[in-house]
Short mmCIF file of C-alpha atoms in Angstrom, two decimals:
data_model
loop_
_atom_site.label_atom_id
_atom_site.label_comp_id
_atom_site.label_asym_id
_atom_site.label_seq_id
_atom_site.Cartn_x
_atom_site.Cartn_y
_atom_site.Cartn_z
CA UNK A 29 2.98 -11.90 10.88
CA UNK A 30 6.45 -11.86 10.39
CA UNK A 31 8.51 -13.39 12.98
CA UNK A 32 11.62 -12.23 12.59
CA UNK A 33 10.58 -8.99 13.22
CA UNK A 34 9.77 -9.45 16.94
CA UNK A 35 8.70 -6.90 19.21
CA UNK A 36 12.11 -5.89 21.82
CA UNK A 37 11.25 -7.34 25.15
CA UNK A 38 10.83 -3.70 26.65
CA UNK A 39 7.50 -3.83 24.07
CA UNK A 40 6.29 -6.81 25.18
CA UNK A 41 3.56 -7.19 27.12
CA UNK A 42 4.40 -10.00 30.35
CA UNK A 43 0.83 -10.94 30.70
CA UNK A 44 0.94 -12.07 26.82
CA UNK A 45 0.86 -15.85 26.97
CA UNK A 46 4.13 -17.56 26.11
CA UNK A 47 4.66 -17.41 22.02
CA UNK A 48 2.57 -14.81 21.35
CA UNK A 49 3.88 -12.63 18.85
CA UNK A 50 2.25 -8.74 18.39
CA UNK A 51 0.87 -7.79 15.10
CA UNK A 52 2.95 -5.04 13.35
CA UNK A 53 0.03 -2.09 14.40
CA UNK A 54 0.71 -3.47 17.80
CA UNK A 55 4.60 -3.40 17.64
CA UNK A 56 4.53 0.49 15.58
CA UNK A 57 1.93 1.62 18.82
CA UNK A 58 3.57 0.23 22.04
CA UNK A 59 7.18 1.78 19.90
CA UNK A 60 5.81 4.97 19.78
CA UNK A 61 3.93 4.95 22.87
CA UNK A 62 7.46 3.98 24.75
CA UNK A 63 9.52 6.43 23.00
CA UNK A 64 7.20 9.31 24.55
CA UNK A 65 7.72 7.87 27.89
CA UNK A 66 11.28 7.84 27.88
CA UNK A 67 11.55 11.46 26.18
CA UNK A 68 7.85 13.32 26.52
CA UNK A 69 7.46 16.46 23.88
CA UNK A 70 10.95 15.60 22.35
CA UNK A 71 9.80 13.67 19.32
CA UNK A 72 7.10 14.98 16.66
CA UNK A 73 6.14 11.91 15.18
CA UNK A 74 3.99 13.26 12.57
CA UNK A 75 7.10 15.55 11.08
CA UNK A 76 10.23 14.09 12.31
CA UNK A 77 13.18 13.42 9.52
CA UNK A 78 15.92 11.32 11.96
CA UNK A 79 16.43 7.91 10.85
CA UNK A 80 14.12 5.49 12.31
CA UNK A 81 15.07 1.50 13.07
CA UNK A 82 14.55 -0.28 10.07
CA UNK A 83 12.31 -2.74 11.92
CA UNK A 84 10.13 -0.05 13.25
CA UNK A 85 9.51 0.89 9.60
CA UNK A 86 8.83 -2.86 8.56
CA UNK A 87 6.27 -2.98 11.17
CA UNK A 88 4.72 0.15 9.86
CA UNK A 89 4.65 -1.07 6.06
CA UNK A 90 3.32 -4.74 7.60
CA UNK A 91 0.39 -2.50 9.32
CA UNK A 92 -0.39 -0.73 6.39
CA UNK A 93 -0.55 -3.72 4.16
CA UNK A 94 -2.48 -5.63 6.81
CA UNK A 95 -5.02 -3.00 6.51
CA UNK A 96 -5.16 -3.03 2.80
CA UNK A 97 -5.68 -6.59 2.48
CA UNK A 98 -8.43 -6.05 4.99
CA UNK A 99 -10.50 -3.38 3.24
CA UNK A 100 -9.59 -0.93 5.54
CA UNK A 101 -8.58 2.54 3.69
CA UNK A 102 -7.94 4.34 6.50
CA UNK A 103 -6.26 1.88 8.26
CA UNK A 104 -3.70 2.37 5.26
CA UNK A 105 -4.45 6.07 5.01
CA UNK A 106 -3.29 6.49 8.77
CA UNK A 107 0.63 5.72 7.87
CA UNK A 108 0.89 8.75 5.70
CA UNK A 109 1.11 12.55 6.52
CA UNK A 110 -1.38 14.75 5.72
CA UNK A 111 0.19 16.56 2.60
CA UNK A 112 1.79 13.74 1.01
CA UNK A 113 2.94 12.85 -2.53
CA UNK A 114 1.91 9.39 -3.98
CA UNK A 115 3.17 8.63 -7.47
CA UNK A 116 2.28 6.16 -9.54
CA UNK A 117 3.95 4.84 -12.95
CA UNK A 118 0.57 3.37 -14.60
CA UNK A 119 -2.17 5.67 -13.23
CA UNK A 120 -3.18 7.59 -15.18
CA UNK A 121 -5.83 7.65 -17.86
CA UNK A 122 -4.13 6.19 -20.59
CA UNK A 123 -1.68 4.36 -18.73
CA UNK A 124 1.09 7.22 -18.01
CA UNK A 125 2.33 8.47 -14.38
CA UNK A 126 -0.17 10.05 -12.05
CA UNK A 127 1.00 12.06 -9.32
CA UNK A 128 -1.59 12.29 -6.45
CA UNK A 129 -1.06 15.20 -3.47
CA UNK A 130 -2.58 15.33 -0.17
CA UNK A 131 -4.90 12.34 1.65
CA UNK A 132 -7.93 13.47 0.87
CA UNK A 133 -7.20 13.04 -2.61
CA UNK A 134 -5.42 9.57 -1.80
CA UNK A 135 -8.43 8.39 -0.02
CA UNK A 136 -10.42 9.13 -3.28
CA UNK A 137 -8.50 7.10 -5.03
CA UNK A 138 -7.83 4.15 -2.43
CA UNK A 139 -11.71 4.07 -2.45
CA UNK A 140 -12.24 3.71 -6.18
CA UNK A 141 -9.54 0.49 -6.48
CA UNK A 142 -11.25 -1.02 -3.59
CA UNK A 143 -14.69 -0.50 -5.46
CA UNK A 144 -13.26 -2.10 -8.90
CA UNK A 145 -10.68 -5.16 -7.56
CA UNK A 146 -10.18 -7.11 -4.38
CA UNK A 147 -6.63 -6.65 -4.22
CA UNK A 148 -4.10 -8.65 -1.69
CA UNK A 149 -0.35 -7.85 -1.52
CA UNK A 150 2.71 -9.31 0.12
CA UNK A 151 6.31 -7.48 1.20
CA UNK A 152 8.78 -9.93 -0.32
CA UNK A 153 11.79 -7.43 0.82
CA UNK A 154 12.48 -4.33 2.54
CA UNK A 155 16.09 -2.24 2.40
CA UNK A 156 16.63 0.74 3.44
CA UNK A 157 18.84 4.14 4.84
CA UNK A 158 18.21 6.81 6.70
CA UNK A 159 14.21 7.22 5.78
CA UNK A 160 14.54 6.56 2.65
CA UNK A 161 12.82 2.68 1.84
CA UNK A 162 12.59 0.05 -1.04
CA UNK A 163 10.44 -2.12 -1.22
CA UNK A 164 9.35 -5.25 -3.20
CA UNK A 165 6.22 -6.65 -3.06
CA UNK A 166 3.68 -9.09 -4.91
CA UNK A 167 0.01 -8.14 -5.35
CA UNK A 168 -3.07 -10.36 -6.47
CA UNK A 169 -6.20 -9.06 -8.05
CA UNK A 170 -9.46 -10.20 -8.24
CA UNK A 171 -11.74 -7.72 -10.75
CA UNK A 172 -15.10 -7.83 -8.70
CA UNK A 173 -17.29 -7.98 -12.22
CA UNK A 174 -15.42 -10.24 -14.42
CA UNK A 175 -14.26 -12.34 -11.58
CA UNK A 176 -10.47 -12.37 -13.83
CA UNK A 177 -7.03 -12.43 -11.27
CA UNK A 178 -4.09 -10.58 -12.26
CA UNK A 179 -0.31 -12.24 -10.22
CA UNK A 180 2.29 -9.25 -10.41
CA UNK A 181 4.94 -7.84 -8.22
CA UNK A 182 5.97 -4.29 -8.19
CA UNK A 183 8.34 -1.88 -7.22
CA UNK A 184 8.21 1.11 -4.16
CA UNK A 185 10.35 3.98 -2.93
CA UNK A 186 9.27 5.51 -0.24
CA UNK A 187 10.56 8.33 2.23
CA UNK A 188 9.24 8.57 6.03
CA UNK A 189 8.73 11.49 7.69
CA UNK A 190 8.57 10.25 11.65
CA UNK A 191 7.05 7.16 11.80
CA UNK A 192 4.68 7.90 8.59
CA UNK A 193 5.07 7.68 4.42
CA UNK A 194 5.78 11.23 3.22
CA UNK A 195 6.35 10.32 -0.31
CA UNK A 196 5.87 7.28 -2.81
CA UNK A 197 6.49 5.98 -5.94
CA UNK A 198 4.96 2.98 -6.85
CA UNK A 199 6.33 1.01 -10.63
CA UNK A 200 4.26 -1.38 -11.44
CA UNK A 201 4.74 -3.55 -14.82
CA UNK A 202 2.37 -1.38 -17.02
CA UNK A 203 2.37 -3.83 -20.00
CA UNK A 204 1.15 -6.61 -17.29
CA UNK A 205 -1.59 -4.15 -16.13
CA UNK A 206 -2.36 -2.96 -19.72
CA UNK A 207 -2.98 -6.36 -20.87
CA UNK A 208 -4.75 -7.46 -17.96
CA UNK A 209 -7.48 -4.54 -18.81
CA UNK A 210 -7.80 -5.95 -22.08
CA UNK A 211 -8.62 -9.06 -20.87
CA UNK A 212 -11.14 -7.66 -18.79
CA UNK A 213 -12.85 -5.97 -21.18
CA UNK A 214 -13.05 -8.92 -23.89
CA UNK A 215 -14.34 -10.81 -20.96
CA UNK A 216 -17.01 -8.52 -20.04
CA UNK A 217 -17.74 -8.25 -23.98
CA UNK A 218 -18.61 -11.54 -24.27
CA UNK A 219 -21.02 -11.59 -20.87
CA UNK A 220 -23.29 -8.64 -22.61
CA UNK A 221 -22.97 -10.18 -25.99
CA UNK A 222 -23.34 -13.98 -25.65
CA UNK A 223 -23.67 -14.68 -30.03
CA UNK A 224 -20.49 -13.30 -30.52
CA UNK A 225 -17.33 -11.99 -28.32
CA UNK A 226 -16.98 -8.13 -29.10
CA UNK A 227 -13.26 -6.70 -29.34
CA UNK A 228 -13.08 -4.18 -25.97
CA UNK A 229 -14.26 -0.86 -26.88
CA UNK A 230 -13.15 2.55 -25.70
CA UNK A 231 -17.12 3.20 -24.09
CA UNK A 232 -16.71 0.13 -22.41
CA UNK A 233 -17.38 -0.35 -18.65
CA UNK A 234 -13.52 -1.67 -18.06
CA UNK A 235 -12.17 0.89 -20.14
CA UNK A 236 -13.85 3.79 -18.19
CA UNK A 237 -12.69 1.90 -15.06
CA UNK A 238 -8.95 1.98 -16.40
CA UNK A 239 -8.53 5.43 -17.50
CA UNK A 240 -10.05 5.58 -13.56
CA UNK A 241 -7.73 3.30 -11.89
CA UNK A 242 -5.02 1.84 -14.26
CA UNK A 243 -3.04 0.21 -11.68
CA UNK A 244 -5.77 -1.03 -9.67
CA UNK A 245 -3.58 -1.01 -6.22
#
């Protein structure tokens, strides 16, 4: 966990051993959780616009990639609001931006990239004003059939609503992700035709997974 993000002593627990340092669900709960003590019914925490610490919303993103990283889709699912607006620069079926609307629809696809690549990601920075975010991060993919890793970094811009993700855009490096695809699909090619390696095809398994999930994360 990041340690220079440490919990305020007034969220510390004083029967935690000496050292210990909270995770960032941890941090986000007893913040939330104190905030309704001090002020009860002031704060709605699912809708609220006023600007938020900027630690409080590193602990949330921390949270929310600790869950991703651990398979857990609603772990991730639970830092948005219900009728969000995810965006996407490389999501759609033939590459282009997808625009996704609501968590139900979010969970589909959350699902889908967890069913195709085991995906880890890192937050290299985080800068932001008000509730308005930027992020940059590095991801790594593992494609579960061809076994092949994809390295990249991308972009986010996200805007909180409370203490949750209202809206975001994610850019990713789509001629990274395109040719990683490729790759996939000459590789999984040559597994069903072991004579001779077969250029990727458009009725190919990979191909039907990336005009399902071009970005992957």
């Amino acid at each position: 966990m990041v340690d220079i993000f440490r919990a305020p002593a007034k969220l510390r627990n004083r029967n935690e051993p000496s050292g210990y340092s909270p995770s960032a669900s941890c941090i986000v709960g007893r913040w939330c959780a104190s905030i309704q003590r001090e002020a009860p019914g002031k704060f709605n925490f699912n809708r609220a616009t006023s600007t938020i610490n900027i630690h409080t919303i590193t602990a949330v993103l921390e949270a929310a990639q600790e869950a991703w990283s651990s398979g857990s889709v609603e772990g991730v699912l639970d830092k948005y609001v219900d009728d969000l607006v995810y965006i996407t620069n490389t999501g759609g079926p033939n590459g282009e931006t997808l625009t996704i609307r609501g968590k139900e629809n979010l969970r589909r696809r959350f699902n889908a990239a967890m069913d195709i690549v085991d995906s880890r990601t890192h937050i290299q920075s985080i800068r932001g004003e008000d509730c308005v975010v930027r992020t940059r991060l590095t991801a790594v993919l593992k494609h579960r059939t061809s076994g092949l890793v994809l390295t990249c970094s991308l972009r986010q811009i996200l805007r909180f609503e409370g203490f949750r993700i209202a809206e975001q855009q994610d850019f990713h490096d789509a001629a990274k992700m395109a040719a990683f695809w490729r790759m996939v699909g000459v590789s999984l090619n040559r597994v069903n035709s072991p004579v001779s390696a077969v250029p990727a095809a458009a009725d190919t398994s990979s191909e039907r997974e990336r005009k399902g999930l071009n970005s992957g994360i």
